[in-house]
Amino acid sequence: MTGFEPHLISPVGRVRPRRLRATPAMRRLNAQTRVHPASLVLPLFVKEGLREPAPIRSMPGVVQHSRDSLRRAVAQAAEAGIGGVMLFGVPEHRDAVGSQATDPHGVLNVAITDAAREAGDALVVQADLCLDEFTDHGHCGVLTPDGRVDNDATLVRYAAMALAQAQAGAHVVGLSGMMDGQTAAVRDVLDDDGHDDVAVLAYAAKYASAFYGPFREAVDSQLDGDRRTYQMDPANRREAALEVALDIAEGADIVMVKPAMAYLDVLADVAATSTVPVAAYQVSGEYAMIEAAAANGWIDRRRAVMESVLSIRRAGADQVLTYWAVELAGWLQEES
Ligand code: PBG
């Protein structure tokens, strides 16, 4: 016999776990995981040339923002008390190397400055550091003449992009491209240029996932094909430890697991071993699935959203990127 086995000692139930479930007050006191607005991050899309926000069909309730509506969304996020925003830009013009990503007047860089001004000290402004929204082929990096994603040539573009984002006022750069060595390349250029205060969030364990589907619509993605030569194989759990170890060694301040719900085992592994904070990204497809089922009346929307984010926290995420961040913060306020 190992440890405490109450059913052997007390067949009539001296130990009754239901005691702690009997009232709302008892359940609240004994909850082993909590979700707090401060640990939520809201992803936001801003599209060049829009006058009004444009709905994203596959993500009901989420929009592509205009420059003005983005400012309002950041103010609302600060008001809601969430921890941060993650910005994605959708440019009007794309090319092979993603020139708009490094142009100080590019849609994302302008949005970073606007958001940082709006946020003040109230929340952390983070920017997606990846080329896929900016390239005409839709890949996260630049291509070799024969069409493969060129890792080391891409690092040069990421370094330039990191500088543009830091100069625009980003507090955190989110490296989502899954190139080898991207964290070191970006950390080095930031430090050399005096931006040692800008933090690096490494999308360390990012899987080649079908759950990014609706995001492709959100950023008008040009991709034809997939990202399996750079994003991780969904079959691999141990490999996440390698990616996380590399990113931490290269100077990552925060590491991420993405997607969240289909990868809670990976998230639990990373949370158990990481020496830096761990983020998880509840991605567009996770959002769309719950919204679609709720719209059909098949699940209770509010309960499903709450449970999904709670499960990601329970698995070990310190912070959660979720499209429900602001609405969820409102519910949490109501309940506290
Ligand atoms: C790449 C990036 C993607 C997402 C965030 N950053 C798309 C991809 O890797 O294909 C997906 C986010 C989501 O699905 O919500 N810039």
GROMACS .gro file of C-alpha atoms and ligand atoms in nm:
model
  352
    1MET     CA    1   0.000   0.000   0.000
    2THR     CA    2   0.132   0.342  -0.086
    3GLY     CA    3   0.017   0.663   0.072
    4PHE     CA    4  -0.331   0.746   0.189
    5GLU     CA    5  -0.605   0.518   0.063
    6PRO     CA    6  -0.926   0.642   0.226
    7HIS     CA    7  -1.154   0.382   0.070
    8LEU     CA    8  -0.968   0.110   0.260
    9ILE     CA    9  -0.979   0.293   0.591
   10SER     CA   10  -1.327   0.432   0.567
   11PRO     CA   11  -1.566   0.223   0.358
   12VAL     CA   12  -1.869   0.432   0.464
   13GLY     CA   13  -1.702   0.752   0.356
   14ARG     CA   14  -1.527   0.939   0.632
   15VAL     CA   15  -1.361   1.131   0.354
   16ARG     CA   16  -1.632   1.294   0.146
   17PRO     CA   17  -1.495   1.518  -0.131
   18ARG     CA   18  -1.848   1.649  -0.194
   19ARG     CA   19  -1.827   1.854   0.131
   20LEU     CA   20  -1.613   2.114  -0.044
   21ARG     CA   21  -1.852   2.132  -0.340
   22ALA     CA   22  -2.169   2.196  -0.143
   23THR     CA   23  -2.207   2.574  -0.172
   24PRO     CA   24  -2.082   2.846  -0.405
   25ALA     CA   25  -1.882   2.996  -0.116
   26MET     CA   26  -1.718   2.661  -0.039
   27ARG     CA   27  -1.633   2.604  -0.404
   28ARG     CA   28  -1.492   2.953  -0.443
   29LEU     CA   29  -1.265   2.918  -0.139
   30ASN     CA   30  -1.138   2.579  -0.247
   31ALA     CA   31  -1.075   2.650  -0.615
   32GLN     CA   32  -0.722   2.540  -0.703
   33THR     CA   33  -0.690   2.757  -1.013
   34ARG     CA   34  -0.803   3.113  -1.076
   35VAL     CA   35  -0.833   3.321  -1.389
   36HIS     CA   36  -0.756   3.689  -1.341
   37PRO     CA   37  -0.795   3.966  -1.601
   38ALA     CA   38  -0.428   4.062  -1.554
   39SER     CA   39  -0.313   3.732  -1.703
   40LEU     CA   40  -0.517   3.771  -2.022
   41VAL     CA   41  -0.386   3.910  -2.351
   42LEU     CA   42  -0.613   4.021  -2.637
   43PRO     CA   43  -0.495   3.964  -2.996
   44LEU     CA   44  -0.601   4.253  -3.225
   45PHE     CA   45  -0.593   4.285  -3.604
   46VAL     CA   46  -0.542   4.618  -3.780
   47LYS     CA   47  -0.580   4.653  -4.155
   48GLU     CA   48  -0.433   4.928  -4.367
   49GLY     CA   49  -0.681   5.151  -4.548
   50LEU     CA   50  -0.993   5.051  -4.353
   51ARG     CA   51  -1.228   5.332  -4.250
   52GLU     CA   52  -1.459   5.111  -4.047
   53PRO     CA   53  -1.386   4.783  -3.866
   54ALA     CA   54  -1.453   4.482  -4.090
   55PRO     CA   55  -1.604   4.163  -3.944
   56ILE     CA   56  -1.413   3.835  -3.981
   57ARG     CA   57  -1.670   3.578  -4.095
   58SER     CA   58  -1.507   3.275  -3.936
   59MET     CA   59  -1.455   3.457  -3.605
   60PRO     CA   60  -1.793   3.605  -3.512
   61GLY     CA   61  -1.741   3.901  -3.278
   62VAL     CA   62  -1.381   3.963  -3.392
   63VAL     CA   63  -1.294   4.233  -3.646
   64GLN     CA   64  -1.013   4.372  -3.855
   65HIS     CA   65  -0.967   4.718  -3.705
   66SER     CA   66  -0.921   5.052  -3.870
   67ARG     CA   67  -0.652   5.275  -3.723
   68ASP     CA   68  -0.917   5.458  -3.517
   69SER     CA   69  -1.109   5.157  -3.398
   70LEU     CA   70  -0.782   4.993  -3.293
   71ARG     CA   71  -0.711   5.285  -3.062
   72ARG     CA   72  -1.056   5.248  -2.910
   73ALA     CA   73  -1.008   4.872  -2.867
   74VAL     CA   74  -0.680   4.929  -2.682
   75ALA     CA   75  -0.846   5.185  -2.454
   76GLN     CA   76  -1.127   4.939  -2.385
   77ALA     CA   77  -0.876   4.662  -2.309
   78ALA     CA   78  -0.697   4.890  -2.061
   79GLU     CA   79  -1.031   4.979  -1.905
   80ALA     CA   80  -1.112   4.609  -1.865
   81GLY     CA   81  -0.790   4.557  -1.671
   82ILE     CA   82  -0.642   4.287  -1.893
   83GLY     CA   83  -0.267   4.232  -1.904
   84GLY     CA   84  -0.187   4.321  -2.262
   85VAL     CA   85  -0.267   4.327  -2.631
   86MET     CA   86  -0.096   4.142  -2.917
   87LEU     CA   87  -0.106   4.333  -3.246
   88PHE     CA   88  -0.120   4.186  -3.597
   89GLY     CA   89  -0.100   4.406  -3.909
   90VAL     CA   90  -0.262   4.349  -4.247
   91PRO     CA   91  -0.086   4.559  -4.515
   92GLU     CA   92  -0.234   4.680  -4.844
   93HIS     CA   93   0.076   4.585  -5.042
   94ARG     CA   94   0.280   4.270  -5.009
   95ASP     CA   95   0.607   4.160  -5.167
   96ALA     CA   96   0.855   3.872  -5.154
   97VAL     CA   97   1.047   4.000  -4.852
   98GLY     CA   98   0.762   4.165  -4.661
   99SER     CA   99   0.891   4.522  -4.694
  100GLN     CA  100   0.598   4.674  -4.508
  101ALA     CA  101   0.702   4.489  -4.192
  102THR     CA  102   1.017   4.697  -4.161
  103ASP     CA  103   0.881   5.027  -4.295
  104PRO     CA  104   0.832   5.269  -4.003
  105HIS     CA  105   0.511   5.380  -4.179
  106GLY     CA  106   0.393   5.021  -4.224
  107VAL     CA  107   0.050   4.941  -4.080
  108LEU     CA  108   0.177   4.737  -3.786
  109ASN     CA  109   0.448   4.981  -3.683
  110VAL     CA  110   0.206   5.273  -3.689
  111ALA     CA  111  -0.044   5.069  -3.486
  112ILE     CA  112   0.222   4.990  -3.225
  113THR     CA  113   0.286   5.360  -3.170
  114ASP     CA  114  -0.087   5.434  -3.150
  115ALA     CA  115  -0.145   5.147  -2.908
  116ALA     CA  116   0.150   5.235  -2.685
  117ARG     CA  117   0.024   5.593  -2.661
  118GLU     CA  118  -0.328   5.473  -2.578
  119ALA     CA  119  -0.209   5.210  -2.328
  120GLY     CA  120   0.022   5.431  -2.125
  121ASP     CA  121   0.123   5.227  -1.820
  122ALA     CA  122  -0.208   5.038  -1.811
  123LEU     CA  123  -0.115   4.739  -2.025
  124VAL     CA  124   0.165   4.572  -2.218
  125VAL     CA  125   0.175   4.635  -2.592
  126GLN     CA  126   0.301   4.332  -2.781
  127ALA     CA  127   0.355   4.293  -3.155
  128ASP     CA  128   0.360   3.984  -3.373
  129LEU     CA  129   0.706   3.952  -3.519
  130CYS     CA  130   0.663   3.738  -3.829
  131LEU     CA  131   0.658   3.795  -4.203
  132ASP     CA  132   0.353   3.594  -4.312
  133GLU     CA  133   0.111   3.887  -4.315
  134PHE     CA  134   0.358   4.090  -4.521
  135THR     CA  135   0.483   3.849  -4.787
  136ASP     CA  136   0.304   3.794  -5.119
  137HIS     CA  137   0.359   3.416  -5.086
  138GLY     CA  138   0.228   3.409  -4.728
  139HIS     CA  139   0.521   3.220  -4.572
  140CYS     CA  140   0.670   3.329  -4.240
  141GLY     CA  141   1.008   3.388  -4.400
  142VAL     CA  142   1.181   3.475  -4.724
  143LEU     CA  143   1.225   3.205  -4.990
  144THR     CA  144   1.523   3.057  -5.170
  145PRO     CA  145   1.515   3.068  -5.553
  146ASP     CA  146   1.371   2.715  -5.550
  147GLY     CA  147   1.089   2.812  -5.312
  148ARG     CA  148   1.205   2.681  -4.975
  149VAL     CA  149   1.187   2.897  -4.661
  150ASP     CA  150   1.540   3.030  -4.608
  151ASN     CA  151   1.606   3.020  -4.234
  152ASP     CA  152   1.913   3.242  -4.205
  153ALA     CA  153   1.808   3.500  -4.463
  154THR     CA  154   1.481   3.527  -4.269
  155LEU     CA  155   1.670   3.602  -3.945
  156VAL     CA  156   1.809   3.915  -4.109
  157ARG     CA  157   1.454   4.031  -4.188
  158TYR     CA  158   1.334   3.947  -3.834
  159ALA     CA  159   1.620   4.152  -3.686
  160ALA     CA  160   1.517   4.452  -3.896
  161MET     CA  161   1.153   4.398  -3.801
  162ALA     CA  162   1.243   4.383  -3.431
  163LEU     CA  163   1.419   4.718  -3.461
  164ALA     CA  164   1.122   4.876  -3.636
  165GLN     CA  165   0.884   4.746  -3.370
  166ALA     CA  166   1.107   4.856  -3.082
  167GLN     CA  167   1.148   5.200  -3.237
  168ALA     CA  168   0.769   5.219  -3.276
  169GLY     CA  169   0.734   5.160  -2.903
  170ALA     CA  170   0.655   4.788  -2.859
  171HIS     CA  171   0.704   4.662  -2.504
  172VAL     CA  172   0.721   4.297  -2.613
  173VAL     CA  173   0.798   4.140  -2.951
  174GLY     CA  174   0.626   3.808  -3.016
  175LEU     CA  175   0.840   3.583  -3.233
  176SER     CA  176   0.594   3.352  -3.405
  177GLY     CA  177   0.788   3.250  -3.716
  178MET     CA  178   0.955   2.930  -3.588
  179MET     CA  179   1.290   2.995  -3.756
  180ASP     CA  180   1.589   2.838  -3.580
  181GLY     CA  181   1.793   3.099  -3.395
  182GLN     CA  182   1.528   3.373  -3.416
  183THR     CA  183   1.536   3.457  -3.045
  184ALA     CA  184   1.913   3.510  -3.040
  185ALA     CA  185   1.907   3.710  -3.363
  186VAL     CA  186   1.639   3.944  -3.230
  187ARG     CA  187   1.785   3.974  -2.878
  188ASP     CA  188   2.126   4.067  -3.021
  189VAL     CA  189   1.998   4.340  -3.250
  190LEU     CA  190   1.772   4.487  -2.981
  191ASP     CA  191   2.061   4.502  -2.734
  192ASP     CA  192   2.303   4.648  -2.989
  193ASP     CA  193   2.054   4.924  -3.062
  194GLY     CA  194   1.988   5.014  -2.698
  195HIS     CA  195   1.651   4.839  -2.670
  196ASP     CA  196   1.747   4.610  -2.384
  197ASP     CA  197   1.417   4.698  -2.214
  198VAL     CA  198   1.210   4.537  -2.492
  199ALA     CA  199   1.110   4.184  -2.392
  200VAL     CA  200   1.109   3.881  -2.621
  201LEU     CA  201   0.813   3.644  -2.614
  202ALA     CA  202   0.922   3.330  -2.799
  203TYR     CA  203   0.654   3.115  -2.958
  204ALA     CA  204   0.874   2.827  -2.854
  205ALA     CA  205   0.643   2.530  -2.906
  206LYS     CA  206   0.428   2.633  -3.200
  207TYR     CA  207   0.269   2.346  -3.386
  208ALA     CA  208   0.167   2.324  -3.754
  209SER     CA  209  -0.201   2.323  -3.666
  210ALA     CA  210  -0.534   2.313  -3.847
  211PHE     CA  211  -0.669   2.531  -3.567
  212TYR     CA  212  -0.514   2.842  -3.723
  213GLY     CA  213  -0.774   2.824  -4.003
  214PRO     CA  214  -0.983   3.133  -3.920
  215PHE     CA  215  -0.667   3.341  -3.857
  216ARG     CA  216  -0.587   3.304  -4.227
  217GLU     CA  217  -0.905   3.497  -4.303
  218ALA     CA  218  -0.830   3.749  -4.029
  219VAL     CA  219  -0.500   3.848  -4.194
  220ASP     CA  220  -0.607   3.794  -4.560
  221SER     CA  221  -0.338   3.525  -4.579
  222GLN     CA  222  -0.181   3.460  -4.919
  223LEU     CA  223  -0.049   3.116  -4.819
  224ASP     CA  224  -0.100   2.828  -5.055
  225GLY     CA  225   0.022   2.515  -4.879
  226ASP     CA  226   0.131   2.471  -4.520
  227ARG     CA  227   0.403   2.553  -4.268
  228ARG     CA  228   0.517   2.201  -4.184
  229THR     CA  229   0.883   2.265  -4.267
  230TYR     CA  230   0.912   2.517  -3.984
  231GLN     CA  231   0.628   2.474  -3.735
  232MET     CA  232   0.634   2.167  -3.510
  233ASP     CA  233   0.482   1.829  -3.592
  234PRO     CA  234   0.167   1.778  -3.376
  235ALA     CA  235   0.295   1.426  -3.303
  236ASN     CA  236   0.589   1.555  -3.100
  237ARG     CA  237   0.577   1.615  -2.727
  238ARG     CA  238   0.943   1.579  -2.625
  239GLU     CA  239   1.056   1.815  -2.901
  240ALA     CA  240   0.878   2.099  -2.720
  241ALA     CA  241   1.136   2.070  -2.442
  242LEU     CA  242   1.413   2.119  -2.698
  243GLU     CA  243   1.248   2.427  -2.850
  244VAL     CA  244   1.185   2.580  -2.506
  245ALA     CA  245   1.541   2.510  -2.388
  246LEU     CA  246   1.685   2.671  -2.702
  247ASP     CA  247   1.467   2.981  -2.669
  248ILE     CA  248   1.551   3.028  -2.303
  249ALA     CA  249   1.921   2.981  -2.378
  250GLU     CA  250   1.892   3.240  -2.657
  251GLY     CA  251   1.741   3.492  -2.417
  252ALA     CA  252   1.364   3.452  -2.432
  253ASP     CA  253   1.187   3.637  -2.151
  254ILE     CA  254   0.862   3.445  -2.193
  255VAL     CA  255   0.794   3.118  -2.380
  256MET     CA  256   0.470   3.012  -2.544
  257VAL     CA  257   0.283   2.696  -2.629
  258LYS     CA  258   0.042   2.721  -2.922
  259PRO     CA  259  -0.235   2.618  -2.986
  260ALA     CA  260  -0.362   2.567  -2.632
  261MET     CA  261  -0.645   2.318  -2.591
  262ALA     CA  262  -0.516   2.038  -2.813
  263TYR     CA  263  -0.170   2.076  -2.653
  264LEU     CA  264  -0.242   2.087  -2.278
  265ASP     CA  265   0.001   1.797  -2.222
  266VAL     CA  266   0.279   2.000  -2.384
  267LEU     CA  267   0.176   2.305  -2.183
  268ALA     CA  268   0.189   2.108  -1.857
  269ASP     CA  269   0.538   1.978  -1.945
  270VAL     CA  270   0.666   2.325  -2.029
  271ALA     CA  271   0.511   2.481  -1.718
  272ALA     CA  272   0.678   2.218  -1.501
  273THR     CA  273   1.027   2.288  -1.631
  274SER     CA  274   1.043   2.643  -1.766
  275THR     CA  275   1.247   2.896  -1.571
  276VAL     CA  276   1.060   3.187  -1.736
  277PRO     CA  277   0.688   3.272  -1.753
  278VAL     CA  278   0.478   3.051  -1.980
  279ALA     CA  279   0.211   3.181  -2.215
  280ALA     CA  280  -0.047   2.981  -2.409
  281TYR     CA  281  -0.235   3.097  -2.719
  282GLN     CA  282  -0.599   2.995  -2.747
  283VAL     CA  283  -0.605   3.028  -3.124
  284SER     CA  284  -0.863   3.130  -3.382
  285GLY     CA  285  -0.992   2.777  -3.445
  286GLU     CA  286  -1.048   2.719  -3.074
  287TYR     CA  287  -1.246   3.043  -3.066
  288ALA     CA  288  -1.444   2.954  -3.379
  289MET     CA  289  -1.537   2.605  -3.256
  290ILE     CA  290  -1.688   2.730  -2.933
  291GLU     CA  291  -1.864   3.023  -3.102
  292ALA     CA  292  -2.010   2.794  -3.370
  293ALA     CA  293  -2.136   2.535  -3.122
  294ALA     CA  294  -2.281   2.807  -2.898
  295ALA     CA  295  -2.451   2.978  -3.194
  296ASN     CA  296  -2.623   2.648  -3.264
  297GLY     CA  297  -2.738   2.622  -2.904
  298TRP     CA  298  -2.528   2.310  -2.855
  299ILE     CA  299  -2.319   2.440  -2.565
  300ASP     CA  300  -2.353   2.720  -2.310
  301ARG     CA  301  -2.127   2.989  -2.453
  302ARG     CA  302  -2.025   3.164  -2.133
  303ARG     CA  303  -1.960   2.843  -1.940
  304ALA     CA  304  -1.763   2.691  -2.228
  305VAL     CA  305  -1.546   3.001  -2.267
  306MET     CA  306  -1.476   3.018  -1.893
  307GLU     CA  307  -1.399   2.646  -1.872
  308SER     CA  308  -1.170   2.655  -2.174
  309VAL     CA  309  -0.954   2.936  -2.036
  310LEU     CA  310  -0.959   2.784  -1.687
  311SER     CA  311  -0.831   2.456  -1.832
  312ILE     CA  312  -0.541   2.636  -1.999
  313ARG     CA  313  -0.450   2.805  -1.669
  314ARG     CA  314  -0.487   2.474  -1.485
  315ALA     CA  315  -0.245   2.305  -1.725
  316GLY     CA  316   0.010   2.567  -1.623
  317ALA     CA  317  -0.012   2.880  -1.838
  318ASP     CA  318   0.081   3.195  -1.649
  319GLN     CA  319  -0.077   3.406  -1.922
  320VAL     CA  320  -0.334   3.328  -2.189
  321LEU     CA  321  -0.383   3.494  -2.525
  322THR     CA  322  -0.752   3.471  -2.604
  323TYR     CA  323  -0.994   3.654  -2.834
  324TRP     CA  324  -1.238   3.658  -2.541
  325ALA     CA  325  -0.998   3.846  -2.310
  326VAL     CA  326  -1.207   4.160  -2.265
  327GLU     CA  327  -1.545   3.989  -2.241
  328LEU     CA  328  -1.401   3.732  -2.002
  329ALA     CA  329  -1.248   4.007  -1.786
  330GLY     CA  330  -1.598   4.158  -1.760
  331TRP     CA  331  -1.745   3.829  -1.641
  332LEU     CA  332  -1.465   3.781  -1.389
  333GLN     CA  333  -1.529   4.128  -1.251
  334GLU     CA  334  -1.901   4.046  -1.221
  335GLU     CA  335  -1.827   3.731  -1.028
  336SER     CA  336  -1.569   3.870  -0.787
  337PBG     C1  337   0.200   3.381  -3.764
  337PBG     C2  338   0.087   3.355  -3.670
  337PBG     C3  339  -0.023   3.270  -3.689
  337PBG     C4  340  -0.102   3.282  -3.575
  337PBG     C5  341  -0.040   3.374  -3.491
  337PBG     N1  342   0.078   3.416  -3.550
  337PBG     C6  343  -0.062   3.189  -3.806
  337PBG     C7  344   0.018   3.071  -3.847
  337PBG     O1  345   0.118   3.038  -3.788
  337PBG     O2  346  -0.023   3.010  -3.945
  337PBG     C8  347  -0.230   3.209  -3.550
  337PBG     C9  348  -0.318   3.266  -3.444
  337PBG    C10  349  -0.456   3.211  -3.443
  337PBG     O3  350  -0.490   3.115  -3.516
  337PBG     O4  351  -0.536   3.263  -3.365
  337PBG     N2  352   0.222   3.519  -3.780
   0.00000   0.00000   0.00000
